PDB file of C-alpha atoms in Angstrom:
ATOM      1  CA  MET A 217     -53.813 -69.370  55.808  1.00  0.00           C
ATOM      2  CA  HIS A 218     -56.388 -66.876  54.694  1.00  0.00           C
ATOM      3  CA  ARG A 219     -54.887 -64.194  56.950  1.00  0.00           C
ATOM      4  CA  SER A 220     -51.384 -64.927  55.649  1.00  0.00           C
ATOM      5  CA  ALA A 221     -52.510 -64.722  52.023  1.00  0.00           C
ATOM      6  CA  SER A 222     -54.256 -61.435  52.647  1.00  0.00           C
ATOM      7  CA  ARG A 223     -51.129 -59.984  54.307  1.00  0.00           C
ATOM      8  CA  LEU A 224     -48.938 -61.161  51.428  1.00  0.00           C
ATOM      9  CA  THR A 225     -51.271 -59.453  48.958  1.00  0.00           C
ATOM     10  CA  ARG A 226     -50.939 -56.126  50.835  1.00  0.00           C
ATOM     11  CA  VAL A 227     -47.105 -56.397  50.917  1.00  0.00           C
ATOM     12  CA  LEU A 228     -46.936 -57.054  47.175  1.00  0.00           C
ATOM     13  CA  ALA A 229     -49.244 -54.125  46.503  1.00  0.00           C
ATOM     14  CA  CYS A 230     -47.070 -51.727  48.539  1.00  0.00           C
ATOM     15  CA  ALA A 231     -43.926 -52.974  46.884  1.00  0.00           C
ATOM     16  CA  ALA A 232     -45.445 -52.307  43.476  1.00  0.00           C
ATOM     17  CA  VAL A 233     -46.099 -48.607  44.180  1.00  0.00           C
ATOM     18  CA  PRO A 234     -42.450 -47.394  43.927  1.00  0.00           C
ATOM     19  CA  VAL A 235     -42.050 -49.348  40.743  1.00  0.00           C
ATOM     20  CA  ILE A 236     -45.033 -47.602  39.163  1.00  0.00           C
ATOM     21  CA  LEU A 237     -43.790 -44.206  40.360  1.00  0.00           C
ATOM     22  CA  THR A 238     -40.346 -44.904  38.969  1.00  0.00           C
ATOM     23  CA  VAL A 239     -41.749 -45.833  35.611  1.00  0.00           C
ATOM     24  CA  ALA A 240     -43.893 -42.743  35.605  1.00  0.00           C
ATOM     25  CA  GLY A 241     -40.837 -40.661  36.466  1.00  0.00           C
ATOM     26  CA  CYS A 242     -38.909 -42.154  33.597  1.00  0.00           C
ATOM     27  CA  SER A 243     -41.763 -41.386  31.256  1.00  0.00           C
ATOM     28  CA  SER A 244     -41.734 -37.755  32.389  1.00  0.00           C
ATOM     29  CA  ASP A 245     -37.938 -37.393  31.875  1.00  0.00           C
ATOM     30  CA  SER A 246     -38.251 -39.045  28.528  1.00  0.00           C
ATOM     31  CA  GLY A 247     -40.761 -36.420  27.498  1.00  0.00           C
ATOM     32  CA  LYS A 248     -38.433 -33.613  28.598  1.00  0.00           C
ATOM     33  CA  LYS A 249     -35.477 -35.090  26.732  1.00  0.00           C
ATOM     34  CA  SER A 250     -37.596 -35.498  23.675  1.00  0.00           C
ATOM     35  CA  GLY A 251     -38.507 -31.831  23.844  1.00  0.00           C
ATOM     36  CA  THR A 252     -34.860 -30.874  24.312  1.00  0.00           C
ATOM     37  CA  ASP A 253     -33.821 -33.024  21.402  1.00  0.00           C
ATOM     38  CA  SER A 254     -36.420 -31.430  19.190  1.00  0.00           C
ATOM     39  CA  GLY A 255     -35.178 -28.001  20.263  1.00  0.00           C
ATOM     40  CA  LYS A 256     -31.621 -28.956  19.389  1.00  0.00           C
ATOM     41  CA  LYS A 257     -32.778 -30.270  16.040  1.00  0.00           C
ATOM     42  CA  SER A 258     -34.593 -27.010  15.429  1.00  0.00           C
ATOM     43  CA  GLU A 259     -31.477 -24.991  16.260  1.00  0.00           C
ATOM     44  CA  ALA A 260     -29.318 -27.234  14.099  1.00  0.00           C
ATOM     45  CA  SER A 261     -31.773 -26.864  11.244  1.00  0.00           C
ATOM     46  CA  SER A 262     -31.727 -23.092  11.669  1.00  0.00           C
ATOM     47  CA  SER A 263     -27.927 -22.915  11.738  1.00  0.00           C
ATOM     48  CA  ALA A 264     -27.685 -25.101   8.652  1.00  0.00           C
ATOM     49  CA  GLN A 265     -29.597 -22.546   6.577  1.00  0.00           C
ATOM     50  CA  PRO A 266     -27.387 -20.337   4.362  1.00  0.00           C
ATOM     51  CA  SER A 267     -26.651 -16.820   5.656  1.00  0.00           C
ATOM     52  CA  SER A 268     -28.571 -14.036   4.019  1.00  0.00           C
ATOM     53  CA  LYS A 269     -25.632 -11.598   4.396  1.00  0.00           C
ATOM     54  CA  PRO A 270     -23.867 -10.764   1.100  1.00  0.00           C
ATOM     55  CA  SER A 271     -20.316 -12.012   0.717  1.00  0.00           C
ATOM     56  CA  LYS A 272     -17.495  -9.437   0.903  1.00  0.00           C
ATOM     57  CA  GLU A 273     -16.603  -8.136  -2.529  1.00  0.00           C
ATOM     58  CA  ALA A 274     -13.141  -8.837  -3.861  1.00  0.00           C
ATOM     59  CA  LEU A 275     -10.625  -6.029  -3.370  1.00  0.00           C
ATOM     60  CA  GLU A 276      -9.704  -3.896  -6.332  1.00  0.00           C
ATOM     61  CA  LYS A 277      -6.385  -5.065  -7.736  1.00  0.00           C
ATOM     62  CA  ALA A 278      -3.504  -2.610  -7.362  1.00  0.00           C
ATOM     63  CA  VAL A 279      -2.721  -0.840 -10.650  1.00  0.00           C
ATOM     64  CA  TYR A 280       1.068  -0.980 -10.356  1.00  0.00           C
ATOM     65  CA  SER A 281       2.936  -4.146  -9.428  1.00  0.00           C
ATOM     66  CA  THR A 282       6.518  -2.884  -9.546  1.00  0.00           C
ATOM     67  CA  LEU A 283       8.724   0.224  -9.369  1.00  0.00           C
ATOM     68  CA  PRO A 284      11.328   1.598 -11.773  1.00  0.00           C
ATOM     69  CA  GLU A 285      14.990   1.539 -10.825  1.00  0.00           C
ATOM     70  CA  PRO A 286      15.159   4.587  -8.533  1.00  0.00           C
ATOM     71  CA  CYS A 287      18.404   5.919  -9.993  1.00  0.00           C
ATOM     72  CA  LYS A 288      16.855   5.763 -13.473  1.00  0.00           C
ATOM     73  CA  ALA A 289      13.559   7.380 -12.491  1.00  0.00           C
ATOM     74  CA  VAL A 290      14.834  10.588 -14.130  1.00  0.00           C
ATOM     75  CA  GLY A 291      17.076  10.830 -17.155  1.00  0.00           C
ATOM     76  CA  ALA A 292      20.773  11.655 -17.278  1.00  0.00           C
ATOM     77  CA  LYS A 293      20.057  15.059 -18.882  1.00  0.00           C
ATOM     78  CA  THR A 294      17.752  15.968 -16.003  1.00  0.00           C
ATOM     79  CA  ILE A 295      20.435  15.125 -13.449  1.00  0.00           C
ATOM     80  CA  GLU A 296      23.009  17.115 -15.415  1.00  0.00           C
ATOM     81  CA  THR A 297      20.685  20.120 -15.391  1.00  0.00           C
ATOM     82  CA  ILE A 298      19.429  20.165 -11.822  1.00  0.00           C
ATOM     83  CA  VAL A 299      22.456  18.619 -10.070  1.00  0.00           C
ATOM     84  CA  PRO A 300      25.385  20.094 -12.020  1.00  0.00           C
ATOM     85  CA  LYS A 301      28.761  18.476 -11.444  1.00  0.00           C
ATOM     86  CA  ALA A 302      27.090  15.588  -9.608  1.00  0.00           C
ATOM     87  CA  LYS A 303      29.559  13.574  -7.556  1.00  0.00           C
ATOM     88  CA  ASP A 304      28.049  10.415  -9.093  1.00  0.00           C
ATOM     89  CA  ALA A 305      25.788  11.057 -12.067  1.00  0.00           C
ATOM     90  CA  ASN A 306      24.404   7.518 -11.701  1.00  0.00           C
ATOM     91  CA  GLY A 307      23.156   8.296  -8.203  1.00  0.00           C
ATOM     92  CA  THR A 308      23.405   6.331  -4.985  1.00  0.00           C
ATOM     93  CA  ALA A 309      20.632   3.821  -4.343  1.00  0.00           C
ATOM     94  CA  ALA A 310      19.543   3.084  -0.784  1.00  0.00           C
ATOM     95  CA  LYS A 311      19.462  -0.520   0.357  1.00  0.00           C
ATOM     96  CA  SER A 312      16.062  -2.199   0.220  1.00  0.00           C
ATOM     97  CA  ASN A 313      14.786  -5.721   0.887  1.00  0.00           C
ATOM     98  CA  ASP A 314      12.109  -5.293  -1.781  1.00  0.00           C
ATOM     99  CA  LEU A 315      12.943  -2.881  -4.611  1.00  0.00           C
ATOM    100  CA  ALA A 316       9.551  -3.579  -6.194  1.00  0.00           C
ATOM    101  CA  SER A 317       7.870  -1.967  -3.168  1.00  0.00           C
ATOM    102  CA  ARG A 318      10.331   0.575  -1.768  1.00  0.00           C
ATOM    103  CA  ALA A 319      13.263   2.330  -3.440  1.00  0.00           C
ATOM    104  CA  THR A 320      15.327   5.525  -3.033  1.00  0.00           C
ATOM    105  CA  CYS A 321      18.147   7.211  -4.917  1.00  0.00           C
ATOM    106  CA  THR A 322      20.135  10.384  -4.111  1.00  0.00           C
ATOM    107  CA  TRP A 323      22.466  12.716  -5.991  1.00  0.00           C
ATOM    108  CA  ASN A 324      24.609  15.639  -4.852  1.00  0.00           C
ATOM    109  CA  GLY A 325      26.982  17.981  -6.618  1.00  0.00           C
ATOM    110  CA  LEU A 326      29.124  21.059  -6.025  1.00  0.00           C
ATOM    111  CA  ASP A 327      29.536  23.320  -9.044  1.00  0.00           C
ATOM    112  CA  GLU A 328      32.596  25.470  -8.384  1.00  0.00           C
ATOM    113  CA  ALA A 329      32.969  28.686 -10.354  1.00  0.00           C
ATOM    114  CA  GLY A 330      36.215  30.087  -8.966  1.00  0.00           C
ATOM    115  CA  LEU A 331      35.866  33.654  -7.741  1.00  0.00           C
ATOM    116  CA  LYS A 332      32.139  33.559  -8.483  1.00  0.00           C
ATOM    117  CA  GLY A 333      31.650  31.038  -5.713  1.00  0.00           C
ATOM    118  CA  SER A 334      30.033  27.614  -5.717  1.00  0.00           C
ATOM    119  CA  GLN A 335      26.548  26.191  -6.043  1.00  0.00           C
ATOM    120  CA  TYR A 336      25.545  23.023  -4.166  1.00  0.00           C
ATOM    121  CA  ARG A 337      22.545  20.866  -5.091  1.00  0.00           C
ATOM    122  CA  TRP A 338      21.083  17.731  -3.487  1.00  0.00           C
ATOM    123  CA  LEU A 339      18.281  15.556  -4.886  1.00  0.00           C
ATOM    124  CA  SER A 340      16.482  12.567  -3.401  1.00  0.00           C
ATOM    125  CA  ILE A 341      13.735  10.494  -5.021  1.00  0.00           C
ATOM    126  CA  SER A 342      11.851   7.946  -2.899  1.00  0.00           C
ATOM    127  CA  LEU A 343       9.133   5.613  -4.159  1.00  0.00           C
ATOM    128  CA  VAL A 344       6.787   3.441  -2.121  1.00  0.00           C
ATOM    129  CA  ARG A 345       4.289   1.016  -3.663  1.00  0.00           C
ATOM    130  CA  TYR A 346       1.296  -0.553  -1.909  1.00  0.00           C
ATOM    131  CA  ASP A 347      -0.571  -3.773  -2.698  1.00  0.00           C
ATOM    132  CA  SER A 348      -4.249  -4.372  -2.004  1.00  0.00           C
ATOM    133  CA  LEU A 349      -4.734  -6.346   1.229  1.00  0.00           C
ATOM    134  CA  ALA A 350      -8.047  -7.488   2.693  1.00  0.00           C
ATOM    135  CA  SER A 351      -6.955  -6.529   6.210  1.00  0.00           C
ATOM    136  CA  VAL A 352      -6.067  -2.885   5.410  1.00  0.00           C
ATOM    137  CA  GLY A 353      -7.677  -1.946   2.083  1.00  0.00           C
ATOM    138  CA  THR A 354      -6.828  -1.310  -1.553  1.00  0.00           C
ATOM    139  CA  GLY A 355      -3.397  -0.281  -2.737  1.00  0.00           C
ATOM    140  CA  SER A 356      -4.711   3.122  -3.839  1.00  0.00           C
ATOM    141  CA  LYS A 357      -6.346   3.795  -0.467  1.00  0.00           C
ATOM    142  CA  ARG A 358      -3.162   2.828   1.381  1.00  0.00           C
ATOM    143  CA  ALA A 359      -1.171   5.102  -0.923  1.00  0.00           C
ATOM    144  CA  GLU A 360      -3.598   7.967  -0.212  1.00  0.00           C
ATOM    145  CA  ASP A 361      -2.951   7.554   3.515  1.00  0.00           C
ATOM    146  CA  GLU A 362       0.831   7.523   3.001  1.00  0.00           C
ATOM    147  CA  TYR A 363       0.605  10.560   0.717  1.00  0.00           C
ATOM    148  CA  ALA A 364      -1.160  12.540   3.449  1.00  0.00           C
ATOM    149  CA  LYS A 365       1.472  11.499   6.000  1.00  0.00           C
ATOM    150  CA  GLN A 366       4.342  12.558   3.747  1.00  0.00           C
ATOM    151  CA  VAL A 367       2.774  15.972   3.124  1.00  0.00           C
ATOM    152  CA  GLU A 368       2.443  16.578   6.860  1.00  0.00           C
ATOM    153  CA  LYS A 369       6.003  15.363   7.389  1.00  0.00           C
ATOM    154  CA  ALA A 370       7.328  17.804   4.787  1.00  0.00           C
ATOM    155  CA  LYS A 371       5.516  20.687   6.483  1.00  0.00           C
ATOM    156  CA  ALA A 372       7.000  19.813   9.877  1.00  0.00           C
ATOM    157  CA  VAL A 373      10.742  19.585   9.117  1.00  0.00           C
ATOM    158  CA  GLU A 374      12.763  20.585  12.158  1.00  0.00           C
ATOM    159  CA  GLY A 375      14.266  24.043  11.783  1.00  0.00           C
ATOM    160  CA  ALA A 376      12.183  24.892   8.704  1.00  0.00           C
ATOM    161  CA  GLU A 377      11.299  28.527   8.112  1.00  0.00           C
ATOM    162  CA  ASN A 378       8.914  30.205   5.676  1.00  0.00           C
ATOM    163  CA  VAL A 379       7.073  26.940   5.074  1.00  0.00           C
ATOM    164  CA  LYS A 380       4.756  27.239   2.079  1.00  0.00           C
ATOM    165  CA  PRO A 381       2.656  24.232   0.984  1.00  0.00           C
ATOM    166  CA  GLU A 382       0.755  24.386  -2.304  1.00  0.00           C
ATOM    167  CA  GLU A 383      -1.293  21.962  -4.357  1.00  0.00           C
ATOM    168  CA  ALA A 384       0.629  20.952  -7.470  1.00  0.00           C
ATOM    169  CA  GLY A 385      -1.711  20.115 -10.307  1.00  0.00           C
ATOM    170  CA  GLY A 386      -0.959  17.945 -13.306  1.00  0.00           C
ATOM    171  CA  ILE A 387       1.210  15.427 -11.439  1.00  0.00           C
ATOM    172  CA  GLY A 388      -0.288  11.946 -11.073  1.00  0.00           C
ATOM    173  CA  ASP A 389      -3.513  11.652  -9.086  1.00  0.00           C
ATOM    174  CA  GLN A 390      -2.471  13.954  -6.229  1.00  0.00           C
ATOM    175  CA  ALA A 391       0.494  16.231  -5.647  1.00  0.00           C
ATOM    176  CA  THR A 392       1.615  18.857  -3.147  1.00  0.00           C
ATOM    177  CA  SER A 393       4.744  20.998  -3.097  1.00  0.00           C
ATOM    178  CA  VAL A 394       6.273  22.344   0.115  1.00  0.00           C
ATOM    179  CA  THR A 395       8.979  25.019   0.024  1.00  0.00           C
ATOM    180  CA  PHE A 396      10.949  26.246   3.024  1.00  0.00           C
ATOM    181  CA  THR A 397      14.376  27.452   4.114  1.00  0.00           C
ATOM    182  CA  THR A 398      16.782  26.046   6.686  1.00  0.00           C
ATOM    183  CA  LYS A 399      20.037  27.324   8.137  1.00  0.00           C
ATOM    184  CA  LYS A 400      22.806  24.761   8.380  1.00  0.00           C
ATOM    185  CA  ASP A 401      26.259  25.592   7.047  1.00  0.00           C
ATOM    186  CA  GLY A 402      24.553  28.336   5.040  1.00  0.00           C
ATOM    187  CA  ASP A 403      21.048  29.189   3.876  1.00  0.00           C
ATOM    188  CA  PHE A 404      19.465  26.145   2.255  1.00  0.00           C
ATOM    189  CA  PHE A 405      16.467  26.579  -0.017  1.00  0.00           C
ATOM    190  CA  ASN A 406      14.365  23.425   0.082  1.00  0.00           C
ATOM    191  CA  THR A 407      11.605  22.006  -2.061  1.00  0.00           C
ATOM    192  CA  SER A 408       9.645  18.808  -1.463  1.00  0.00           C
ATOM    193  CA  VAL A 409       7.127  17.456  -3.946  1.00  0.00           C
ATOM    194  CA  ILE A 410       4.887  14.618  -2.767  1.00  0.00           C
ATOM    195  CA  ALA A 411       2.849  12.885  -5.458  1.00  0.00           C
ATOM    196  CA  ARG A 412       0.584   9.864  -5.716  1.00  0.00           C
ATOM    197  CA  THR A 413       0.012   7.914  -8.883  1.00  0.00           C
ATOM    198  CA  HIS A 414      -2.518   5.154  -8.206  1.00  0.00           C
ATOM    199  CA  ASN A 415      -0.890   2.911  -5.554  1.00  0.00           C
ATOM    200  CA  VAL A 416       2.577   4.515  -5.648  1.00  0.00           C
ATOM    201  CA  VAL A 417       3.741   7.482  -3.569  1.00  0.00           C
ATOM    202  CA  ILE A 418       6.691   9.580  -4.746  1.00  0.00           C
ATOM    203  CA  THR A 419       8.562  11.923  -2.402  1.00  0.00           C
ATOM    204  CA  LEU A 420      11.087  14.148  -4.157  1.00  0.00           C
ATOM    205  CA  ASP A 421      13.343  16.383  -2.042  1.00  0.00           C
ATOM    206  CA  TYR A 422      15.494  18.993  -3.748  1.00  0.00           C
ATOM    207  CA  ASN A 423      17.592  21.672  -2.099  1.00  0.00           C
ATOM    208  CA  GLY A 424      20.410  24.040  -2.864  1.00  0.00           C
ATOM    209  CA  THR A 425      22.694  26.625  -1.332  1.00  0.00           C
ATOM    210  CA  ALA A 426      25.458  29.000  -2.388  1.00  0.00           C
ATOM    211  CA  TYR A 427      29.001  29.233  -1.046  1.00  0.00           C
ATOM    212  CA  GLU A 428      31.827  31.767  -1.190  1.00  0.00           C
ATOM    213  CA  GLY A 429      29.724  34.732  -2.242  1.00  0.00           C
ATOM    214  CA  ALA A 430      27.756  33.024  -5.013  1.00  0.00           C
ATOM    215  CA  THR A 431      24.198  34.182  -5.685  1.00  0.00           C
ATOM    216  CA  ALA A 432      21.609  32.370  -3.578  1.00  0.00           C
ATOM    217  CA  PRO A 433      19.502  29.784  -5.423  1.00  0.00           C
ATOM    218  CA  ASP A 434      16.242  31.002  -6.927  1.00  0.00           C
ATOM    219  CA  GLN A 435      13.498  29.293  -4.892  1.00  0.00           C
ATOM    220  CA  ALA A 436      11.034  29.503  -7.799  1.00  0.00           C
ATOM    221  CA  LYS A 437      13.539  27.826 -10.137  1.00  0.00           C
ATOM    222  CA  LEU A 438      14.201  25.069  -7.612  1.00  0.00           C
ATOM    223  CA  LEU A 439      10.453  24.407  -7.391  1.00  0.00           C
ATOM    224  CA  GLN A 440      10.108  24.390 -11.169  1.00  0.00           C
ATOM    225  CA  ASP A 441      12.933  21.851 -11.520  1.00  0.00           C
ATOM    226  CA  ALA A 442      11.540  19.685  -8.705  1.00  0.00           C
ATOM    227  CA  ILE A 443       8.075  19.565 -10.294  1.00  0.00           C
ATOM    228  CA  ALA A 444       9.559  18.635 -13.690  1.00  0.00           C
ATOM    229  CA  ALA A 445      11.599  15.814 -12.111  1.00  0.00           C
ATOM    230  CA  THR A 446       8.522  14.530 -10.246  1.00  0.00           C
ATOM    231  CA  LYS A 447       6.500  14.395 -13.468  1.00  0.00           C
ATOM    232  CA  GLU A 448       9.338  12.451 -15.068  1.00  0.00           C
ATOM    233  CA  THR A 449       9.313  10.013 -12.143  1.00  0.00           C
ATOM    234  CA  VAL A 450       5.537   9.480 -12.468  1.00  0.00           C
ATOM    235  CA  ALA A 451       6.052   8.637 -16.146  1.00  0.00           C
ATOM    236  CA  SER A 452       8.841   6.198 -15.211  1.00  0.00           C
ATOM    237  CA  VAL A 453       6.511   4.332 -12.845  1.00  0.00           C
ATOM    238  CA  ALA A 454       3.964   3.860 -15.625  1.00  0.00           C
ATOM    239  CA  ALA A 455       6.649   2.816 -18.125  1.00  0.00           C
ATOM    240  CA  ALA A 456       8.142   0.243 -15.724  1.00  0.00           C
ATOM    241  CA  ASN A 457       4.782  -1.445 -15.343  1.00  0.00           C
ATOM    242  CA  GLU A 458       4.013  -1.368 -19.058  1.00  0.00           C
ATOM    243  CA  ALA A 459       7.335  -3.080 -19.702  1.00  0.00           C
ATOM    244  CA  LYS A 460       6.405  -5.791 -17.207  1.00  0.00           C
ATOM    245  CA  GLN A 461       3.240  -6.716 -19.121  1.00  0.00           C
ATOM    246  CA  PRO A 462       3.655  -9.891 -21.214  1.00  0.00           C
ATOM    247  CA  GLU A 463       4.321  -9.097 -24.835  1.00  0.00           C
ATOM    248  CA  GLN A 464       1.512 -10.013 -27.198  1.00  0.00           C
ATOM    249  CA  SER A 465       2.293 -11.301 -30.656  1.00  0.00           C
ATOM    250  CA  THR A 466       1.325  -8.942 -33.486  1.00  0.00           C
ATOM    251  CA  GLN A 467       1.412 -11.719 -36.056  1.00  0.00           C
ATOM    252  CA  PRO A 468      -2.062 -12.609 -37.409  1.00  0.00           C
ATOM    253  CA  GLU A 469      -3.240 -16.048 -36.518  1.00  0.00           C
ATOM    254  CA  GLN A 470      -2.696 -18.453 -39.403  1.00  0.00           C
ATOM    255  CA  PRO A 471      -5.705 -20.575 -40.381  1.00  0.00           C
ATOM    256  CA  ALA A 472      -5.317 -24.258 -39.804  1.00  0.00           C
ATOM    257  CA  GLN A 473      -4.325 -26.139 -42.954  1.00  0.00           C
ATOM    258  CA  GLN A 474      -6.844 -28.641 -44.228  1.00  0.00           C
ATOM    259  CA  PRO A 475      -5.470 -32.118 -44.843  1.00  0.00           C
ATOM    260  CA  SER A 476      -5.142 -32.889 -48.545  1.00  0.00           C
ATOM    261  CA  PRO A 477      -7.505 -35.573 -49.828  1.00  0.00           C
ATOM    262  CA  ALA A 478      -5.972 -39.015 -50.257  1.00  0.00           C
ATOM    263  CA  ASN A 479      -5.031 -40.040 -53.792  1.00  0.00           C
ATOM    264  CA  SER A 480      -7.681 -42.172 -55.374  1.00  0.00           C
TER     265      SER A 480
END
């Protein structure tokens, strides 16, 4: 009996060892998890703090929100002067899905003078307006980029000869004139004036030629007329946007009437 009791005691003691080790192991894992949890809490606390980076400033609002009717960008007298005997004095507007952002009008005319020959003139006015967009920049900056592209395009017309670009002052915020000649059914004298007024780009193309022995167009006069028409178009853009502003009443505000005292 004594030997059996002693043996039983040793068996129970051995059996208890794994249990103790297991408990100890659990305590160790628990400590690791606790450390991990505290690390996660620390990271969460750090991420919850407000960012010290400044917020992106709001984009500058585009100055112009609409365009004038392209065929009314220059007056009837101007068309009569620079496109004499125009086939359609009212011009021909190009189709556009958004006339407030992109518009074009063209005129052409053949002034026949009998034995003195004929003079042909062609005029095109194109307007493009840009809004301010967070993804690409302000309307003015986008218009600057388009202005530069149009100037390069005017200087690289296929078949152009004697290309002469010049800065044209006094027209909007930026302006460049490009004169050149081309040969197609006669000698054509061409003038392009590219101008930017705030977030609107204007491209005016004006050319002329002579037929049946008529005197060739004066390139300097063509340029002068093109610059005058471009200035008129810049003014039309400003006027169209002023007209769009809500009208403010000029009547002085009337003071509120005081209620009359009740009869006693």
